[in-house]
């Protein structure tokens, strides 16, 4: 069993050897075959039906989910004893990535396999798992998840849906209203959150859609993911058998938050599939469209866009599989300590709270960038609803909203990282204080003759120091209420996110070179991305510094940050052109 | 009754083909390998027959001539539903060697029906099936678009110019199959992928077979010539281009 290499948030203070991380080039034969099955399925059942799916045909979507079930695609994360295939987290993420290219289908599929099924697997007792998970894994049942209410969005625990025990003690009587329920129109089961009597904290229940008193609303008209059924659901004196309470009374809020951690991770993988698909669509169009007598893919402005799209997708991919392996290692550790399979799974995922928030925010913004530039490359045709790029553009937008808005998640990046340090999980504040007290001595640490990757490692160390200094300065200046100054917290979150992305890319490329030898185009990507990241870290630090202090103190901080974000100049034009040229030659995303 | 499906390991059909070593070697860098599409259709039909109890087909084996690096493709065939596989550990340079190696396999382990794709999507040789039948001294039927087996008897439909013909053929025989033989290729299901872990790939050592042909070089297609638009008002330019560039007048 591989040991846990890095705890959540520890990357802020600890360096890791490239050979210790997992990279997507290391997928085994079986994992590649599973991904191919997902791709073949999408080619056969999803892509030919995109227009029909987007017309909101509930039966069609349900039928496609059933076809996915025939291939076993609904049971990938479910253990074999519940009719599934018990695949590890890395494989689950690979499947999430591959199916992420499926527009509305991707949402319906991920809802079913993730938030529709996994809460019962993770928190259900054996009877509940046998009764529901076994049938969800085979597609006999389709699942959904009912948390949001008209007055309870990001503040999930403020929901009004109520459950009270019946006089005979056999049922909870459920009343209330839920909204934005994915798969609501055709799901057979619902994981519903409600407060029992006057409880402060939510409890969770498994509800069957055909029970008396469950009323499903019509599908919402949405900006995108139009083929995904999204409804309101009303509960009017619904009798829920007491044995259908999920977990313990009052455990619902914890369940809801844990499941959000899983959802964020999987969203982080989903967006990679969508981004790769969009990049392929964009480069193919650029390789066909002529203006001024030449293909538009020969223009520098288009190459710039294509290269940026590739770099960002590649960074997200590097980060997602790095953390996925960390999750698997932790799950295996919990299991070896005797933890129940379900709890080991969700505790392993939830532990990486810093990373899942990063991957959700950065990934959803990466995809929004990619689809936006995708539309731009398509020019006027990009604005036509006849092109897939239009669908991709509209469908992308929700990713910044669901699974916790990006605003909430930016706060969570910082809150989770600092809380873990406060708990003593890693020493952030000690080195941060030391750096802060010696700002005048901080240099960029450059040494003569350092190797390519030694230079990159030095940059990463410097970025970490910059972040530690800024965390210390923020807490020093704002005191215990530092989380209330959200703009500054956003600056810190942005710095942390950029670090995780660029470090993941650097580690991946270093490991890749140790296997395949030097590949210049990957170094081009890393050079450009490091150069851009240094600027972004510096910009966010400056914004934060001038928000919390001024005068000589600000000057000293600015000078230290300048040194710590100093990187060698890069001919980004030439590097981006080389990256784009490779994409243009391949005519599809093949990095 | 047992069916053998001969499969080739070919570059994915979207691969951009490049050559190295003075155009004498295929550049396999970054290439994704797949089952030859026609062989995959053959495999699909074999599995459809096995699924039908009335056919009497009890087992489907795949055979491949190639190095260990082609095992992911064989494993894919097992995941799709083949019961077991045989790999002849040999890197052939041409079809004659493939047919000779496959013939040795079949001589040692007889099959009732041997299916080959009508061509492979890499070298388009279209000769393995008929050569194999000759080695086995067995009948071969080409351009097969339909294969039915009932109570052990095979009926074959062939595409001919302007129509179809139906023939019966005694076993063992080689059927060289084309499009229409089966519905869409099957997608490997999760259960199949997991079962493929434990299915056997028997590796056999090759017999000595010298090639009959020798490759001299590959020649990639020439890039498409540039299209020049000439303004209708400017026939002089057209004449000049035809004289000096195209040199046709």
mmCIF file of N, CA and C in Angstrom, chain A residues 29-30 33-34 36-37 40-41 44 70-73 76 80 85 87 584-588 590, chain B residues 14-16 18 29-30 32 71-73 75-76 79 186-191 193-194 196-197:
data_model
loop_
_atom_site.group_PDB
_atom_site.id
_atom_site.type_symbol
_atom_site.label_atom_id
_atom_site.label_comp_id
_atom_site.label_asym_id
_atom_site.label_seq_id
_atom_site.Cartn_x
_atom_site.Cartn_y
_atom_site.Cartn_z
ATOM 1 N N UNK A 29 -3.472 -0.160 -18.024
ATOM 2 C CA UNK A 29 -4.205 -0.618 -19.208
ATOM 3 C C UNK A 29 -5.712 -0.657 -18.947
ATOM 4 N N UNK A 30 -6.079 -1.114 -17.744
ATOM 5 C CA UNK A 30 -7.501 -1.234 -17.430
ATOM 6 C C UNK A 30 -8.157 0.143 -17.334
ATOM 7 N N UNK A 33 -8.740 1.410 -20.708
ATOM 8 C CA UNK A 33 -9.847 0.717 -21.360
ATOM 9 C C UNK A 33 -11.193 1.253 -20.853
ATOM 10 N N UNK A 34 -11.259 1.526 -19.561
ATOM 11 C CA UNK A 34 -12.505 2.070 -18.996
ATOM 12 C C UNK A 34 -12.795 3.441 -19.612
ATOM 13 N N UNK A 36 -11.833 4.458 -22.498
ATOM 14 C CA UNK A 36 -12.217 4.226 -23.893
ATOM 15 C C UNK A 36 -13.673 3.807 -23.985
ATOM 16 N N UNK A 37 -14.107 2.976 -23.043
ATOM 17 C CA UNK A 37 -15.515 2.573 -23.020
ATOM 18 C C UNK A 37 -16.413 3.795 -22.880
ATOM 19 N N UNK A 40 -16.346 5.640 -26.193
ATOM 20 C CA UNK A 40 -17.129 4.922 -27.213
ATOM 21 C C UNK A 40 -18.621 5.108 -26.955
ATOM 22 N N UNK A 41 -18.992 5.054 -25.684
ATOM 23 C CA UNK A 41 -20.402 5.233 -25.329
ATOM 24 C C UNK A 41 -20.887 6.630 -25.724
ATOM 25 N N UNK A 44 -21.365 6.878 -29.392
ATOM 26 C CA UNK A 44 -22.510 6.122 -29.908
ATOM 27 C C UNK A 44 -23.845 6.685 -29.439
ATOM 28 N N UNK A 70 -26.142 -0.402 -18.736
ATOM 29 C CA UNK A 70 -25.883 -1.726 -19.335
ATOM 30 C C UNK A 70 -24.391 -1.989 -19.470
ATOM 31 N N UNK A 71 -23.629 -0.922 -19.671
ATOM 32 C CA UNK A 71 -22.164 -1.076 -19.785
ATOM 33 C C UNK A 71 -21.492 -1.069 -18.411
ATOM 34 N N UNK A 72 -22.268 -0.847 -17.378
ATOM 35 C CA UNK A 72 -21.693 -0.817 -16.027
ATOM 36 C C UNK A 72 -21.200 0.557 -15.623
ATOM 37 N N UNK A 73 -21.489 1.557 -16.445
ATOM 38 C CA UNK A 73 -20.933 2.894 -16.167
ATOM 39 C C UNK A 73 -21.543 3.560 -14.936
ATOM 40 N N UNK A 76 -19.325 2.338 -11.385
ATOM 41 C CA UNK A 76 -17.864 2.367 -11.359
ATOM 42 C C UNK A 76 -17.326 2.610 -9.952
ATOM 43 N N UNK A 80 -18.227 -4.039 -5.318
ATOM 44 C CA UNK A 80 -18.825 -5.183 -5.997
ATOM 45 C C UNK A 80 -19.995 -5.775 -5.218
ATOM 46 N N UNK A 85 -18.410 -1.944 -9.428
ATOM 47 C CA UNK A 85 -17.117 -2.438 -9.903
ATOM 48 C C UNK A 85 -15.956 -1.949 -9.052
ATOM 49 N N UNK A 87 -14.085 0.622 -8.415
ATOM 50 C CA UNK A 87 -12.861 1.240 -8.942
ATOM 51 C C UNK A 87 -12.335 2.318 -7.998
ATOM 52 N N UNK A 584 -2.119 22.552 -33.587
ATOM 53 C CA UNK A 584 -2.616 22.739 -34.965
ATOM 54 C C UNK A 584 -2.242 21.531 -35.824
ATOM 55 N N UNK A 585 -1.044 21.020 -35.613
ATOM 56 C CA UNK A 585 -0.618 19.854 -36.396
ATOM 57 C C UNK A 585 -1.439 18.624 -36.022
ATOM 58 N N UNK A 586 -1.635 18.434 -34.717
ATOM 59 C CA UNK A 586 -2.414 17.263 -34.271
ATOM 60 C C UNK A 586 -3.889 17.396 -34.635
ATOM 61 N N UNK A 587 -4.350 18.645 -34.764
ATOM 62 C CA UNK A 587 -5.756 18.932 -35.068
ATOM 63 C C UNK A 587 -6.703 18.426 -33.986
ATOM 64 N N UNK A 588 -6.195 18.173 -32.814
ATOM 65 C CA UNK A 588 -7.001 17.805 -31.654
ATOM 66 C C UNK A 588 -6.119 17.926 -30.405
ATOM 67 N N UNK A 590 -4.015 16.655 -27.794
ATOM 68 C CA UNK A 590 -3.329 15.369 -27.553
ATOM 69 C C UNK A 590 -2.109 15.564 -26.659
ATOM 70 N N UNK B 14 -7.725 7.832 -36.901
ATOM 71 C CA UNK B 14 -7.508 9.285 -37.014
ATOM 72 C C UNK B 14 -6.019 9.651 -36.928
ATOM 73 N N UNK B 15 -5.158 8.639 -36.831
ATOM 74 C CA UNK B 15 -3.725 8.916 -36.685
ATOM 75 C C UNK B 15 -3.165 9.656 -37.895
ATOM 76 N N UNK B 16 -2.326 10.635 -37.605
ATOM 77 C CA UNK B 16 -1.608 11.292 -38.710
ATOM 78 C C UNK B 16 -0.375 10.454 -39.001
ATOM 79 N N UNK B 18 3.104 9.248 -40.143
ATOM 80 C CA UNK B 18 4.417 9.836 -40.451
ATOM 81 C C UNK B 18 5.435 8.698 -40.547
ATOM 82 N N UNK B 29 5.379 7.084 -32.731
ATOM 83 C CA UNK B 29 5.362 7.966 -31.557
ATOM 84 C C UNK B 29 3.960 8.534 -31.327
ATOM 85 N N UNK B 30 3.473 8.337 -30.123
ATOM 86 C CA UNK B 30 2.193 8.927 -29.732
ATOM 87 C C UNK B 30 0.972 8.286 -30.387
ATOM 88 N N UNK B 32 -2.115 5.832 -30.988
ATOM 89 C CA UNK B 32 -3.012 4.987 -30.213
ATOM 90 C C UNK B 32 -3.383 3.779 -31.064
ATOM 91 N N UNK B 71 -0.495 -6.372 -26.616
ATOM 92 C CA UNK B 71 -1.435 -7.049 -25.700
ATOM 93 C C UNK B 71 -2.606 -6.171 -25.245
ATOM 94 N N UNK B 72 -2.433 -4.838 -25.090
ATOM 95 C CA UNK B 72 -3.626 -4.049 -24.745
ATOM 96 C C UNK B 72 -4.757 -4.202 -25.760
ATOM 97 N N UNK B 73 -4.396 -4.336 -27.026
ATOM 98 C CA UNK B 73 -5.426 -4.513 -28.054
ATOM 99 C C UNK B 73 -6.078 -5.888 -27.917
ATOM 100 N N UNK B 75 -6.269 -7.556 -25.137
ATOM 101 C CA UNK B 75 -7.056 -7.486 -23.890
ATOM 102 C C UNK B 75 -8.398 -6.792 -24.153
ATOM 103 N N UNK B 76 -8.393 -5.836 -25.056
ATOM 104 C CA UNK B 76 -9.638 -5.146 -25.410
ATOM 105 C C UNK B 76 -10.609 -6.150 -26.049
ATOM 106 N N UNK B 79 -12.063 -8.093 -23.406
ATOM 107 C CA UNK B 79 -13.041 -7.298 -22.651
ATOM 108 C C UNK B 79 -14.359 -7.200 -23.416
ATOM 109 N N UNK B 186 -19.150 -3.770 -30.625
ATOM 110 C CA UNK B 186 -19.565 -3.711 -29.220
ATOM 111 C C UNK B 186 -18.619 -2.837 -28.410
ATOM 112 N N UNK B 187 -19.170 -2.190 -27.431
ATOM 113 C CA UNK B 187 -18.349 -1.412 -26.493
ATOM 114 C C UNK B 187 -18.033 -2.327 -25.315
ATOM 115 N N UNK B 188 -16.786 -2.322 -24.905
ATOM 116 C CA UNK B 188 -16.399 -3.166 -23.771
ATOM 117 C C UNK B 188 -17.127 -2.689 -22.518
ATOM 118 N N UNK B 189 -17.887 -3.590 -21.912
ATOM 119 C CA UNK B 189 -18.604 -3.228 -20.687
ATOM 120 C C UNK B 189 -17.677 -3.384 -19.487
ATOM 121 N N UNK B 190 -18.030 -2.722 -18.400
ATOM 122 C CA UNK B 190 -17.188 -2.780 -17.189
ATOM 123 C C UNK B 190 -16.946 -4.233 -16.760
ATOM 124 N N UNK B 191 -18.022 -5.045 -16.823
ATOM 125 C CA UNK B 191 -17.848 -6.438 -16.380
ATOM 126 C C UNK B 191 -16.833 -7.140 -17.273
ATOM 127 N N UNK B 193 -14.422 -5.776 -18.967
ATOM 128 C CA UNK B 193 -13.082 -5.238 -18.719
ATOM 129 C C UNK B 193 -12.473 -5.929 -17.490
ATOM 130 N N UNK B 194 -13.303 -6.119 -16.483
ATOM 131 C CA UNK B 194 -12.765 -6.744 -15.269
ATOM 132 C C UNK B 194 -12.517 -8.241 -15.469
ATOM 133 N N UNK B 196 -11.629 -9.536 -18.236
ATOM 134 C CA UNK B 196 -10.484 -9.679 -19.140
ATOM 135 C C UNK B 196 -9.181 -9.855 -18.374
ATOM 136 N N UNK B 197 -9.169 -9.336 -17.128
ATOM 137 C CA UNK B 197 -7.977 -9.508 -16.277
ATOM 138 C C UNK B 197 -7.569 -10.968 -16.155
#
